[in-house]
Coordinates of C-alpha atoms in Angstrom, one line a residue:
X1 CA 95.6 0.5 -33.8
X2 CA 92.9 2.3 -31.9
X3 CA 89.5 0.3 -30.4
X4 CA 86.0 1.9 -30.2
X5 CA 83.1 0.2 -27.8
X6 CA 79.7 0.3 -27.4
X7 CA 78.4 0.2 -23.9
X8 CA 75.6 -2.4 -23.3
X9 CA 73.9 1.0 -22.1
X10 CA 73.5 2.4 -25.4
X11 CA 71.9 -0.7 -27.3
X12 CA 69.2 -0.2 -30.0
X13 CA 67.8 -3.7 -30.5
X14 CA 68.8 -5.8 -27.5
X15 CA 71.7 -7.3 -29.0
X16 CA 73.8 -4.6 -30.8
X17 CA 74.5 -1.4 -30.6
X18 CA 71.9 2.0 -31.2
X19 CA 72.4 3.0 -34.6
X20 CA 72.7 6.5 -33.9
X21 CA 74.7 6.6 -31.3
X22 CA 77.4 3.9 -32.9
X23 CA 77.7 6.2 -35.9
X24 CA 78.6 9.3 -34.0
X25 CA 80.6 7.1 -31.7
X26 CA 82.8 6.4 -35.2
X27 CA 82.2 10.2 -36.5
X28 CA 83.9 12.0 -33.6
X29 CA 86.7 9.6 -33.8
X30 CA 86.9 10.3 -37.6
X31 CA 87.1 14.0 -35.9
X32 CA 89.5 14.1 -33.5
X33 CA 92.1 12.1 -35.6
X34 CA 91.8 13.7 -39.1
X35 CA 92.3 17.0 -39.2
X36 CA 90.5 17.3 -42.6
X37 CA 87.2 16.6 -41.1
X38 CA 88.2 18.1 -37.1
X39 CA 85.2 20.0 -37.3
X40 CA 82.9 17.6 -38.4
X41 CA 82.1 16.6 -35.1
X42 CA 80.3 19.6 -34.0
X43 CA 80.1 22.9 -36.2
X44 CA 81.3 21.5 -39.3
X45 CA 81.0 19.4 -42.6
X46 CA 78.3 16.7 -43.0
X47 CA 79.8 12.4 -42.0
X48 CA 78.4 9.9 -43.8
X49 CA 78.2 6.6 -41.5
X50 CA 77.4 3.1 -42.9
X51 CA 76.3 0.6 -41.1
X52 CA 77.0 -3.3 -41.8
X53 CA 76.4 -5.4 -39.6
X54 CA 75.0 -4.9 -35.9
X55 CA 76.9 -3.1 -33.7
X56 CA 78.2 -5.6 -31.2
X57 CA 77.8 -4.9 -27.5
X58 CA 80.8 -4.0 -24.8
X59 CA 83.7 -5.4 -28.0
X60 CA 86.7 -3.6 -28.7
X61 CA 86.8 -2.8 -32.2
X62 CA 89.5 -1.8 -33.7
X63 CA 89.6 1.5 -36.1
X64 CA 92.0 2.3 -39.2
X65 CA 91.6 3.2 -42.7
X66 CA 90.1 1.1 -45.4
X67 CA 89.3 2.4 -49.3
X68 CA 88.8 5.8 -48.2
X69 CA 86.6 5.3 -45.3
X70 CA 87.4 5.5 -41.2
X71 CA 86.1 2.2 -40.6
X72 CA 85.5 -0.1 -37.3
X73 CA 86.2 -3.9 -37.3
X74 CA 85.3 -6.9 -35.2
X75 CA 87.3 -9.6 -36.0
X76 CA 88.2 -8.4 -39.2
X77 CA 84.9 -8.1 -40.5
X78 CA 83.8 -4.0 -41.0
X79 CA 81.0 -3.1 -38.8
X80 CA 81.0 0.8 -39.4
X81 CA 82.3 2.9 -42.1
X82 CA 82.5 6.7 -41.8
X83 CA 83.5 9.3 -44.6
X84 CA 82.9 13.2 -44.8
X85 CA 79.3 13.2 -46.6
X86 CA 79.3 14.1 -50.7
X87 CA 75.8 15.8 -50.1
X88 CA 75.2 18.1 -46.9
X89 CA 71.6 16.7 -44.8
X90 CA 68.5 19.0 -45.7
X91 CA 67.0 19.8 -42.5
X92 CA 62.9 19.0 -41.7
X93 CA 60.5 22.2 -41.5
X94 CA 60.7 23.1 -37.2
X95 CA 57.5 22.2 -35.1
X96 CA 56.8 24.5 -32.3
X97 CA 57.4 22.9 -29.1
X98 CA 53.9 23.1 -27.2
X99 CA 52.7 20.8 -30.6
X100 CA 55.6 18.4 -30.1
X101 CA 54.9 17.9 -26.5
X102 CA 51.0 17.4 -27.1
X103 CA 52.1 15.0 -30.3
X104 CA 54.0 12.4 -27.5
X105 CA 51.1 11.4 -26.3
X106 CA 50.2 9.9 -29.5
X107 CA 53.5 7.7 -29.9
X108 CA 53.4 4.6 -31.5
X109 CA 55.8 2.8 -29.6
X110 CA 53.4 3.4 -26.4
X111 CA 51.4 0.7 -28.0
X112 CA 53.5 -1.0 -30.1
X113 CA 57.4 -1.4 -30.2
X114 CA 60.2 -4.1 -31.7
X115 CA 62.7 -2.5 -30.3
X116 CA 62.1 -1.9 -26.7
X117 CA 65.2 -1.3 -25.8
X118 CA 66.7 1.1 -27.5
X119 CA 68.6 4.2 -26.3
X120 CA 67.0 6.6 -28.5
X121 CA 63.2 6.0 -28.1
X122 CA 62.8 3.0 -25.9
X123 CA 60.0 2.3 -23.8
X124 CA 61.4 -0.3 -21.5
X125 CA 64.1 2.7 -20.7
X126 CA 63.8 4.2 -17.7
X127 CA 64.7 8.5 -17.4
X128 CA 68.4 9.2 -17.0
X129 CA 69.5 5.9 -18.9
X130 CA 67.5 6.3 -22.1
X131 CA 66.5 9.4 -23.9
X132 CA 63.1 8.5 -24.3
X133 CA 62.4 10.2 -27.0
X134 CA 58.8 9.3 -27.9
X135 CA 57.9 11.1 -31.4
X136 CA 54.4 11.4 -31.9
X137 CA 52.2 12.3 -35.5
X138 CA 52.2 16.1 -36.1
X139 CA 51.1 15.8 -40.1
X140 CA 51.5 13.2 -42.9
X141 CA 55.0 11.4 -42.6
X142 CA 55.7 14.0 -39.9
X143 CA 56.4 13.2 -36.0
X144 CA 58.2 15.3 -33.5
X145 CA 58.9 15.1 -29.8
X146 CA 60.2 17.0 -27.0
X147 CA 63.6 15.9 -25.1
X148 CA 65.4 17.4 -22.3
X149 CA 69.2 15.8 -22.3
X150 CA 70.2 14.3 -18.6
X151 CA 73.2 14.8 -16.9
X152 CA 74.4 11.8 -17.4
X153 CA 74.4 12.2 -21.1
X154 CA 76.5 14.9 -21.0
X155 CA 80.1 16.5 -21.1
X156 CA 80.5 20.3 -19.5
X157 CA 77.0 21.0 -20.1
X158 CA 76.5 19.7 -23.4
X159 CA 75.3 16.4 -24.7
X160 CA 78.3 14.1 -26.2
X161 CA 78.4 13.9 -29.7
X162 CA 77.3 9.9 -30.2
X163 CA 74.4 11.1 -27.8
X164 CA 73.5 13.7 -30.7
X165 CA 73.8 11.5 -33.3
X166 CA 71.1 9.0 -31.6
X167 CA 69.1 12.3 -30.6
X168 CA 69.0 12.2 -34.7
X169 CA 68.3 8.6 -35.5
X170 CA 64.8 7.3 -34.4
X171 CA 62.4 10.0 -35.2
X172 CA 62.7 9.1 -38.9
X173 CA 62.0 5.6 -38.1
X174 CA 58.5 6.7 -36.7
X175 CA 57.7 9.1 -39.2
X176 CA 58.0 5.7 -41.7
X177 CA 56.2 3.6 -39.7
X178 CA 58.3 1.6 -37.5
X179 CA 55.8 0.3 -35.4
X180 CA 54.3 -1.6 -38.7
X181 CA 57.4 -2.6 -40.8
X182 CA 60.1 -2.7 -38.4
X183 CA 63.5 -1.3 -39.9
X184 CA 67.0 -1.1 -38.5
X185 CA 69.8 1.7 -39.6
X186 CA 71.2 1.1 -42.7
X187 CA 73.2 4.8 -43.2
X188 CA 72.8 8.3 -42.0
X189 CA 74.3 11.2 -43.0
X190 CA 74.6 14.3 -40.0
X191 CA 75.9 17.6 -39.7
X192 CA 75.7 18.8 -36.0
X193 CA 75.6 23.0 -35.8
X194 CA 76.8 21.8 -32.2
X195 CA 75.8 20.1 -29.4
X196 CA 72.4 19.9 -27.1
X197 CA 72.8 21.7 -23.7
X198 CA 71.8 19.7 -20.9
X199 CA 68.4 20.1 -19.2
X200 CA 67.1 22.7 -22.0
X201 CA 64.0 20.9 -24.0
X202 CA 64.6 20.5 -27.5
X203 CA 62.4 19.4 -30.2
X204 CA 63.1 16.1 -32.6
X205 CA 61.1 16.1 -36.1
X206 CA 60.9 13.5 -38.0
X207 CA 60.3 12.7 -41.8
X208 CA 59.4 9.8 -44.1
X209 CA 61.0 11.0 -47.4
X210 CA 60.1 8.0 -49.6
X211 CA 61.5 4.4 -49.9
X212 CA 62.5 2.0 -52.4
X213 CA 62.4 -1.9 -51.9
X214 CA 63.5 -2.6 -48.2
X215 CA 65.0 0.6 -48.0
X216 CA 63.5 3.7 -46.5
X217 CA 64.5 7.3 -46.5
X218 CA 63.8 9.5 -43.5
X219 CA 65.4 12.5 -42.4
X220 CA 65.6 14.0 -38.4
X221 CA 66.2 17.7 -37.1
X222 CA 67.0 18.2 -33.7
X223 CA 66.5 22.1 -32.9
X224 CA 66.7 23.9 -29.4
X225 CA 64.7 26.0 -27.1
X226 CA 65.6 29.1 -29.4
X227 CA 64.5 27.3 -32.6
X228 CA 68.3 27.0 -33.9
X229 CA 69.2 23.9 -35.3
X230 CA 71.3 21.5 -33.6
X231 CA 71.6 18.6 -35.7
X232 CA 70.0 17.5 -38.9
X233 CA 70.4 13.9 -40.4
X234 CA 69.3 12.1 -43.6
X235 CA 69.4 8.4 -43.4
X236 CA 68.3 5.1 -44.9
X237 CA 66.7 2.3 -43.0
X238 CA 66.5 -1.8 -44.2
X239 CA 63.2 -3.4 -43.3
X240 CA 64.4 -6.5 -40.9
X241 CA 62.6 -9.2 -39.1
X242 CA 63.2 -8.0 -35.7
X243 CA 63.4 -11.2 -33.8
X244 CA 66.9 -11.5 -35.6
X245 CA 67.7 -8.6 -33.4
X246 CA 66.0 -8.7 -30.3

């Protein structure tokens, strides 16, 4: 039986894990031991990841099969679940970079965050330990930011692939509205085209795609310098009380 951990470093909410990066922690496993879906890490089919329960923090969990899916445990209980996707993520219209830069200074979460915290688009995260990627209003249900990956997210000049995967989480989050209804990762669907290169700016756009109930739809395209696309995502959110995570 293998294990899978989440560093305390890449928390979302301060207690458990960032959504994002969790997922593609359990997606390039899924990759690297099944050859069906090898290439699903970078370059290859759309993984569906569900999420739960929180992620817990700096716990071995172990990783096997269960009904179909790659799953993570914790105590027996299933924390993550990870299949290749039925439907492939349909990427969000690009946003030039000059009008995502300008957009971050509108942010949100500059006035107003419940998850301070977090990896992705914390700001109580300092540069070089979060991404701090702050997505800011470029239309109706529409935010993008800027964001240069650090060495220290990165593997031979490339950002990992769990760091990609939480390069595709929060954006959505803020196109819906996070700062008002706070939300948590429910799902998320990503295909990766391949991986960021370190210290080149990218641009994250983000899209409210409707909701029903507590849940939200959103969708995230990470693109780079050249306007190629990186990563896209689709994913659904659950509106939480966030003291039950922070």
């Amino acid at each position: 039986m293998t294990s899978l951990v989440v560093p305390a470093r890449f928390r979302g909410p301060a207690r458990s894990g960032n959504g994002g990066w969790s997922a593609g922690l359990l997606a390039a496993h899924l990759a690297a031991h099944l050859a069906a879906h090898r290439a699903a890490a970078a370059g290859g089919p759309a993984v569906t990841v569900r999420l739960r329960r929180p992620p817990p923090l700096d716990v071995a969990m172990e990783v096997g099969e269960q009904d179909g899916w790659w799953v993570a445990t914790d105590d027996g209980a299933v924390v993550l679940q990870a299949r290749a996707a039925d439907t492939e993520p349909f990427p969000v219209a690009a946003v030039g970079a000059d009008e995502a830069r300008a957009a971050e200074a509108a942010y949100a979460g500059l006035g107003s965050h419940p998850f301070p915290t977090c990896f992705t688009c914390g700001t109580g995260r300092e540069p070089g330990d979060g991404l701090r990627i702050f997505p800011g209003p470029v239309g109706e249900g529409r935010v993008a930011a800027t964001w240069t990956p650090h060495d220290s997210v990165g593997e031979d000049g490339l950002a990992t692939v769990p760091v990609t995967w939480a390069a595709l989480d929060c954006a959505g989050a803020w196109a819906a509205g996070v700062d008002e209804r706070p939300m948590v990762l429910g799902s998320i669907t990503a295909r990766l085209a391949g991986r960021p290169v370190v210290g080149e700016e990218h641009v994250v756009v983000g899209e409210a795609r409707g909701q029903d109930g507590r849940k939200v739809a959103t969708a995230t395209t990470v693109r780079g310098a050249d306007g190629r696309v990186v990563g896209t995502a689709e994913a659904v959110w659950v509106l939480v009380d966030p003291d039950r995570f922070n």
